[in-house]
PDB file of C-alpha atoms in Angstrom:
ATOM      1  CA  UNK A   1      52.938  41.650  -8.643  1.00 52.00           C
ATOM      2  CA  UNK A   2      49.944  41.777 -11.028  1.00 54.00           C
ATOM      3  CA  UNK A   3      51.506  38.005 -12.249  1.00 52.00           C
ATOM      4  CA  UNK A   4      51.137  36.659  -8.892  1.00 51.00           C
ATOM      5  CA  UNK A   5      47.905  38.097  -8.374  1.00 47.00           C
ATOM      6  CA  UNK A   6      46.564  36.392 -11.702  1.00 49.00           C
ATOM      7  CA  UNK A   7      48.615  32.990 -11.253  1.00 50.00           C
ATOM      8  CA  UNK A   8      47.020  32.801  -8.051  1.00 47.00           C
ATOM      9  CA  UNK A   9      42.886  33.928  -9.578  1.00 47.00           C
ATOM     10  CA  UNK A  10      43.629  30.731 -12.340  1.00 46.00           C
ATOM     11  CA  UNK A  11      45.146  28.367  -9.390  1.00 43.00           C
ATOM     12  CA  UNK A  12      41.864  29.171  -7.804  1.00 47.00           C
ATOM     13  CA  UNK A  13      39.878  28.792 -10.603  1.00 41.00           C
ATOM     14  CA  UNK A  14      41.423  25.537 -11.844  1.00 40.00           C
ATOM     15  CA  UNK A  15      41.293  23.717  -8.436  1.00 40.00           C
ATOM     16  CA  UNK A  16      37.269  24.807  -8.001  1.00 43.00           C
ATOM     17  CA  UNK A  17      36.637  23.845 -11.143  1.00 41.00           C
ATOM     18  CA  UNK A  18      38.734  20.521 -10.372  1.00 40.00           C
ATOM     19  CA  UNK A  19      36.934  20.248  -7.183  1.00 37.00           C
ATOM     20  CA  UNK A  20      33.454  20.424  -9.152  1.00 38.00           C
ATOM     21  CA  UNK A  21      34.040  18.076 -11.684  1.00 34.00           C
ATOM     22  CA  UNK A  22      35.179  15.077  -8.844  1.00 33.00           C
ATOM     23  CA  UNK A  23      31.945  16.208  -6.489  1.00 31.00           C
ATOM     24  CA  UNK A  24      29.733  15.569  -9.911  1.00 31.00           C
ATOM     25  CA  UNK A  25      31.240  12.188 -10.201  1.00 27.00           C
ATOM     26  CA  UNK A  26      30.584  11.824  -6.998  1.00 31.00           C
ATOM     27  CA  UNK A  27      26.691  12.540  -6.526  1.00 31.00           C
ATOM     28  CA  UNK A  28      26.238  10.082 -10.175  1.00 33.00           C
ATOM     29  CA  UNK A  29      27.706   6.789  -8.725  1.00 33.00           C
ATOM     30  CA  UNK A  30      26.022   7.284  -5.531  1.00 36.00           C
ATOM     31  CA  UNK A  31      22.715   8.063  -7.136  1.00 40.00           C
ATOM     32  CA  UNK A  32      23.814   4.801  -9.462  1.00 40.00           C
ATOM     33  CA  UNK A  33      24.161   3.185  -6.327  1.00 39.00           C
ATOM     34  CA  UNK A  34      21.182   4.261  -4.580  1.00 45.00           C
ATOM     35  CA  UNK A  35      19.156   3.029  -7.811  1.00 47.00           C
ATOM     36  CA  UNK A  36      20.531  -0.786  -7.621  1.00 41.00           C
ATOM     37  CA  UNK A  37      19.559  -0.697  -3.702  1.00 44.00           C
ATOM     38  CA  UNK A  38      16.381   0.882  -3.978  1.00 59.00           C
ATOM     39  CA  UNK A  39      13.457  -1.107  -2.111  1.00 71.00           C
ATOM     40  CA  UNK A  40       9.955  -1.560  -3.414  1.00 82.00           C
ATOM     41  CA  UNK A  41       7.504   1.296  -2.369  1.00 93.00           C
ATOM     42  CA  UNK A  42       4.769   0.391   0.000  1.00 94.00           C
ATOM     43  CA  UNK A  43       1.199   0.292  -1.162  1.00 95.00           C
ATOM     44  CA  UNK A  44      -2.576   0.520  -0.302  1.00 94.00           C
ATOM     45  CA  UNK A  45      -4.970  -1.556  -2.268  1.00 94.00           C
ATOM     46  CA  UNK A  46      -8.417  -2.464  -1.031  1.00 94.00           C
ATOM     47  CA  UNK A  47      -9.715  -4.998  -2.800  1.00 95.00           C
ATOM     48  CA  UNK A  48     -12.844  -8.083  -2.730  1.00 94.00           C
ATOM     49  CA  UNK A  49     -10.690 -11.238  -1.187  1.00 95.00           C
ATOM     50  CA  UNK A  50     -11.563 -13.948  -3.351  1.00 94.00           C
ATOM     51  CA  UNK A  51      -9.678 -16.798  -2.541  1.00 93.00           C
ATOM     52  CA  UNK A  52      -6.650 -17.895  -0.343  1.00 95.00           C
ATOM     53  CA  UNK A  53      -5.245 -20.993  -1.806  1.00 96.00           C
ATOM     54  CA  UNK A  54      -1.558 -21.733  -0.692  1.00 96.00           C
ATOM     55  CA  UNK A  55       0.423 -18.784  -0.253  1.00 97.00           C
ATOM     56  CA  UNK A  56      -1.166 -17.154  -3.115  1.00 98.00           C
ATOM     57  CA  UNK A  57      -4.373 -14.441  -2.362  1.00 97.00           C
ATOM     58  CA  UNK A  58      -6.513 -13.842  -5.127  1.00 97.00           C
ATOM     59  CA  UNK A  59      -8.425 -10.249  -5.115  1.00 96.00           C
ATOM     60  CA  UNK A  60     -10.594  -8.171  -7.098  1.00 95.00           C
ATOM     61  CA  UNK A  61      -9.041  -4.731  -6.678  1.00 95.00           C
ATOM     62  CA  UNK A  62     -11.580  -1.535  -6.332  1.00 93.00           C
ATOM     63  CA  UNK A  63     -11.752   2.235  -5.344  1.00 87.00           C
ATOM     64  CA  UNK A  64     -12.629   3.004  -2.105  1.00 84.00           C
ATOM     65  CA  UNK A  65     -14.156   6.413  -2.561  1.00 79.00           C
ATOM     66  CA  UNK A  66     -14.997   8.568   0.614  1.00 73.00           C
ATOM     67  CA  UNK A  67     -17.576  11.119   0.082  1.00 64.00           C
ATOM     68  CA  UNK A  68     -15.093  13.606   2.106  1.00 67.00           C
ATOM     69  CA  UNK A  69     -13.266  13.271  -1.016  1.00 66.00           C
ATOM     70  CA  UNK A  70     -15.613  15.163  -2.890  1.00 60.00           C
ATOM     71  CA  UNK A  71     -13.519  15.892  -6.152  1.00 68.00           C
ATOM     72  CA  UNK A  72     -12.921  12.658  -6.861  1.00 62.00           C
ATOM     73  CA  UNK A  73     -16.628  11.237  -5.524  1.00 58.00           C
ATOM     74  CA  UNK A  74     -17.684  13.557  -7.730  1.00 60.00           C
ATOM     75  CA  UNK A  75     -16.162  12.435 -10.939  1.00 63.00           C
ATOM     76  CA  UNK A  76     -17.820   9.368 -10.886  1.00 60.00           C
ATOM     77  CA  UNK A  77     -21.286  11.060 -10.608  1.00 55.00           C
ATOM     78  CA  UNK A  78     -22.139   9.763  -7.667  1.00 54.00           C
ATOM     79  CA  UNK A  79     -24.226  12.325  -4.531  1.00 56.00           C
ATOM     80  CA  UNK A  80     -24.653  11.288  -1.359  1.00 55.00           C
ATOM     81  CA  UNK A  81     -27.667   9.288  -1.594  1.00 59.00           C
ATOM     82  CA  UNK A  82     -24.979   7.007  -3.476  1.00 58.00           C
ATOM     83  CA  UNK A  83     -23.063   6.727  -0.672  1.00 61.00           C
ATOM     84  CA  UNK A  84     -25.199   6.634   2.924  1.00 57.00           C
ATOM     85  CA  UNK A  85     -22.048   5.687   4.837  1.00 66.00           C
ATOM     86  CA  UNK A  86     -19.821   7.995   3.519  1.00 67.00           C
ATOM     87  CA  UNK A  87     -18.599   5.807   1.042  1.00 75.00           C
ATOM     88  CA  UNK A  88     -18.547   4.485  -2.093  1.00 75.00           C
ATOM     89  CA  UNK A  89     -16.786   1.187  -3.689  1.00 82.00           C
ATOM     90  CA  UNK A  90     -16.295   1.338  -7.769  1.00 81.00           C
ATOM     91  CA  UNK A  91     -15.700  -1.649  -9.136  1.00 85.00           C
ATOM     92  CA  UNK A  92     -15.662  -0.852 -12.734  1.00 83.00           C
ATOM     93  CA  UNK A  93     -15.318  -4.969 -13.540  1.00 85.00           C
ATOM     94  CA  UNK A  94     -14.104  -8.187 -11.636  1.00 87.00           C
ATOM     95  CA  UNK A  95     -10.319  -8.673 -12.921  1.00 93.00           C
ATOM     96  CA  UNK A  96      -8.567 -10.699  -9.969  1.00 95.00           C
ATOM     97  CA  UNK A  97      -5.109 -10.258  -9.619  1.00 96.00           C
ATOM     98  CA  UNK A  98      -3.028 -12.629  -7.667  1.00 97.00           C
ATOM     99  CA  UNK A  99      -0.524 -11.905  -4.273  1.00 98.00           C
ATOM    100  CA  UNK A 100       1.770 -13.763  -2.281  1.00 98.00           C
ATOM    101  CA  UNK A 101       1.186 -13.894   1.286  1.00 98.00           C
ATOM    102  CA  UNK A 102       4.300 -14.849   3.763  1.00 97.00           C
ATOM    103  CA  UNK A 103       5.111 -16.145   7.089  1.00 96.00           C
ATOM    104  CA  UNK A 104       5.019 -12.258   7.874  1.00 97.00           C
ATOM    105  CA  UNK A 105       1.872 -11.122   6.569  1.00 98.00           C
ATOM    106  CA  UNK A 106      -0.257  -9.363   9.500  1.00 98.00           C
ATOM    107  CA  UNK A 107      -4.284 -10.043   9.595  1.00 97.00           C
ATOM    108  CA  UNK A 108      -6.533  -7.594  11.230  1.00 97.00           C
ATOM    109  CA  UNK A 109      -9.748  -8.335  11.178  1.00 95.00           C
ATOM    110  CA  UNK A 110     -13.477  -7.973  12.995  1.00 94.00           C
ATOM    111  CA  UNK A 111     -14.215 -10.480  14.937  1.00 93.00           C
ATOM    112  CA  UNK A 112     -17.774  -9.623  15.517  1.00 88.00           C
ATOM    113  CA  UNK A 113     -18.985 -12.849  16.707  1.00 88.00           C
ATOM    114  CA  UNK A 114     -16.220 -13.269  19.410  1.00 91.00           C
ATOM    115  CA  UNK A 115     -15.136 -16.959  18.268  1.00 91.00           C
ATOM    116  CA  UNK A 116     -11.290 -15.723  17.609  1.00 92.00           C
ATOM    117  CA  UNK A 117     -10.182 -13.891  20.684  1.00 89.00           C
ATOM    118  CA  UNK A 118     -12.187 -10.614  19.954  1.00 85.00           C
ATOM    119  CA  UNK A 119     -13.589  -8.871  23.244  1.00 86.00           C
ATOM    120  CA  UNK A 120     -16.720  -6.762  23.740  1.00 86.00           C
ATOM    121  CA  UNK A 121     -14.679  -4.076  24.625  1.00 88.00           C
ATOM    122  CA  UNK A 122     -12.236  -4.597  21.386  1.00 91.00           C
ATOM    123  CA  UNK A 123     -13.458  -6.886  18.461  1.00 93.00           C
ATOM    124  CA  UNK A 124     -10.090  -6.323  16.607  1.00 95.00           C
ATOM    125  CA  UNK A 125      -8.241  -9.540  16.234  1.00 95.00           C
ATOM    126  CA  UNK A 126      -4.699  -9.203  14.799  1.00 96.00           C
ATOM    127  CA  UNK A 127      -2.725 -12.841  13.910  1.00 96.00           C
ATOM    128  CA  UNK A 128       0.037 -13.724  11.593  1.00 97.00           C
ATOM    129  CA  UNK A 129      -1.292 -17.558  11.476  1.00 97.00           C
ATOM    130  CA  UNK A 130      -3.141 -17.270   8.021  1.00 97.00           C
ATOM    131  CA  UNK A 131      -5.218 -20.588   9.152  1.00 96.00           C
ATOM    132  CA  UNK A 132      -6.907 -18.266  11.719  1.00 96.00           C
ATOM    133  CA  UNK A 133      -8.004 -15.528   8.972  1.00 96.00           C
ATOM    134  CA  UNK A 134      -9.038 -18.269   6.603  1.00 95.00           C
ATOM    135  CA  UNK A 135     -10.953 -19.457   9.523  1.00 95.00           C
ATOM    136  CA  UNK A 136     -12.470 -15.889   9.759  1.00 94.00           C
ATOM    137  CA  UNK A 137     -13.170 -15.768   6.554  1.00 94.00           C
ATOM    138  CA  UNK A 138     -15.251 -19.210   6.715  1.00 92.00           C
ATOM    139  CA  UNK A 139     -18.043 -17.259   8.413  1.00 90.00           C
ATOM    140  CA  UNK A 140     -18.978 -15.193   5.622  1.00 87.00           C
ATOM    141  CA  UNK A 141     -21.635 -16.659   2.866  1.00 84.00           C
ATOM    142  CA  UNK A 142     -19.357 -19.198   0.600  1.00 79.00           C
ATOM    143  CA  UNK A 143     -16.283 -18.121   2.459  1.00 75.00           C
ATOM    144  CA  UNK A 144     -15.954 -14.689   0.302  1.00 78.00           C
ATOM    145  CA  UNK A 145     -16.710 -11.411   2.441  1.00 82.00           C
ATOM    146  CA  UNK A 146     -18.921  -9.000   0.924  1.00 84.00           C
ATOM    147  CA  UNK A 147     -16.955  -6.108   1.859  1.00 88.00           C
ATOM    148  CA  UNK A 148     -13.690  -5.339   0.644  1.00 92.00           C
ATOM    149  CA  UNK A 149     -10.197  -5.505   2.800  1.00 95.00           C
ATOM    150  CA  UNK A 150      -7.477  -2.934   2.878  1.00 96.00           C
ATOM    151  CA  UNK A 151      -3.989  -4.203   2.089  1.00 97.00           C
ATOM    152  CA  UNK A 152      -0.413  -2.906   2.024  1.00 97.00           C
ATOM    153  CA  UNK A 153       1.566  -4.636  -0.381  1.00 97.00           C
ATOM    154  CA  UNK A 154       5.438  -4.089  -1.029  1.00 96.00           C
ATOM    155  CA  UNK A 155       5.454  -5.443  -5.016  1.00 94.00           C
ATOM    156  CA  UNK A 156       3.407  -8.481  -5.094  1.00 94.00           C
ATOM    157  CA  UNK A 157       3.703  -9.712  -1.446  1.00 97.00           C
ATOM    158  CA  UNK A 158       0.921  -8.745   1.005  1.00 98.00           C
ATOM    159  CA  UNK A 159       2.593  -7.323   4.360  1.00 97.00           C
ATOM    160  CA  UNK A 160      -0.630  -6.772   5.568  1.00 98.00           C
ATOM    161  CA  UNK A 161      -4.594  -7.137   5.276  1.00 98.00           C
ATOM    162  CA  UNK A 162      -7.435  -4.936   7.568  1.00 96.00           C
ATOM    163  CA  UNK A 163     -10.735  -5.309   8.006  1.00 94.00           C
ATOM    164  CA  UNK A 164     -12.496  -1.962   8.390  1.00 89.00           C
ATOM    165  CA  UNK A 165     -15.749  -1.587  10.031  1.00 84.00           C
ATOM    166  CA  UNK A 166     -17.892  -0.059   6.809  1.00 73.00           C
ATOM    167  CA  UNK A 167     -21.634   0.869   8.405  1.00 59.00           C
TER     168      UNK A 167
END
């Protein structure tokens, strides 16, 4: 009886340890798996738009610093009187860096003249025709905002580019 008893405690033992080893195999290829199909992550960047030409954007990336934040406003020395709108924009030096727009990127921008279908009761224009935002951007002094944009970027294409209001 006390045979049985142990035949059947290795049996057990064997087939969970068995049943371990095949579940490890298992979890690697599908994390090996996962890894080949992984997609870009999604990013913020606000950044100086210097130029569109083509499909390509060229920007000047910076830090958008809110004085909420006040760790990091801190850190750069900055007080309050630095920042009057609750904000501050470190651009430690001009290094553009160019990004691909597509037939999918989404503009969202100010229109605080009311010349590109922006209403007094909502100035926010939003477009996928790049001609209209390169229109926009036309009304600035030599075509170049002096305010920086917020975009979300998947790699090096731009999915999308705001306009925030920053007084």
């Amino acid at each position: 009886m006390q045979k049985k008893w142990m035949m059947l405690v290795v049996v057990i033992l064997l087939l969970g340890f068995g049943g371990c080893g095949s579940q490890r195999s298992v979890e690697i290829s599908e994390g090996t798996e996962n890894k080949d199909n992984r997609q870009e992550k999604i990013t913020e960047i606000c950044a100086y738009i210097k130029e569109i030409k083509g499909d390509i954007l060229v920007i000047d990336p910076v830090e958008f610093i809110s004085s909420e934040d006040s760790d990091q406003f801190a850190s750069y020395k900055h007080t309050d009187d630095d920042a009057p709108d609750g904000y501050y924009i470190y651009n430690e030096d001009v290094k553009t860096k160019n990004m691909t727009l597509t037939g999918q990127t989404e503009y969202s921008f100010l229109d605080w003249t009311r010349e590109f279908g922006g209403t007094d009761a909502d100035i926010r224009v939003t477009t996928r025709d790049k001609k209209i935002f390169q229109k926009y951007l036309e009304t600035y002094t030599d075509a170049k905002p002096g305010m920086p944009f917020f975009l979300k970027v998947k790699g090096k294409k731009v999915i999308g580019i705001w306009e925030k209001p920053m007084a």
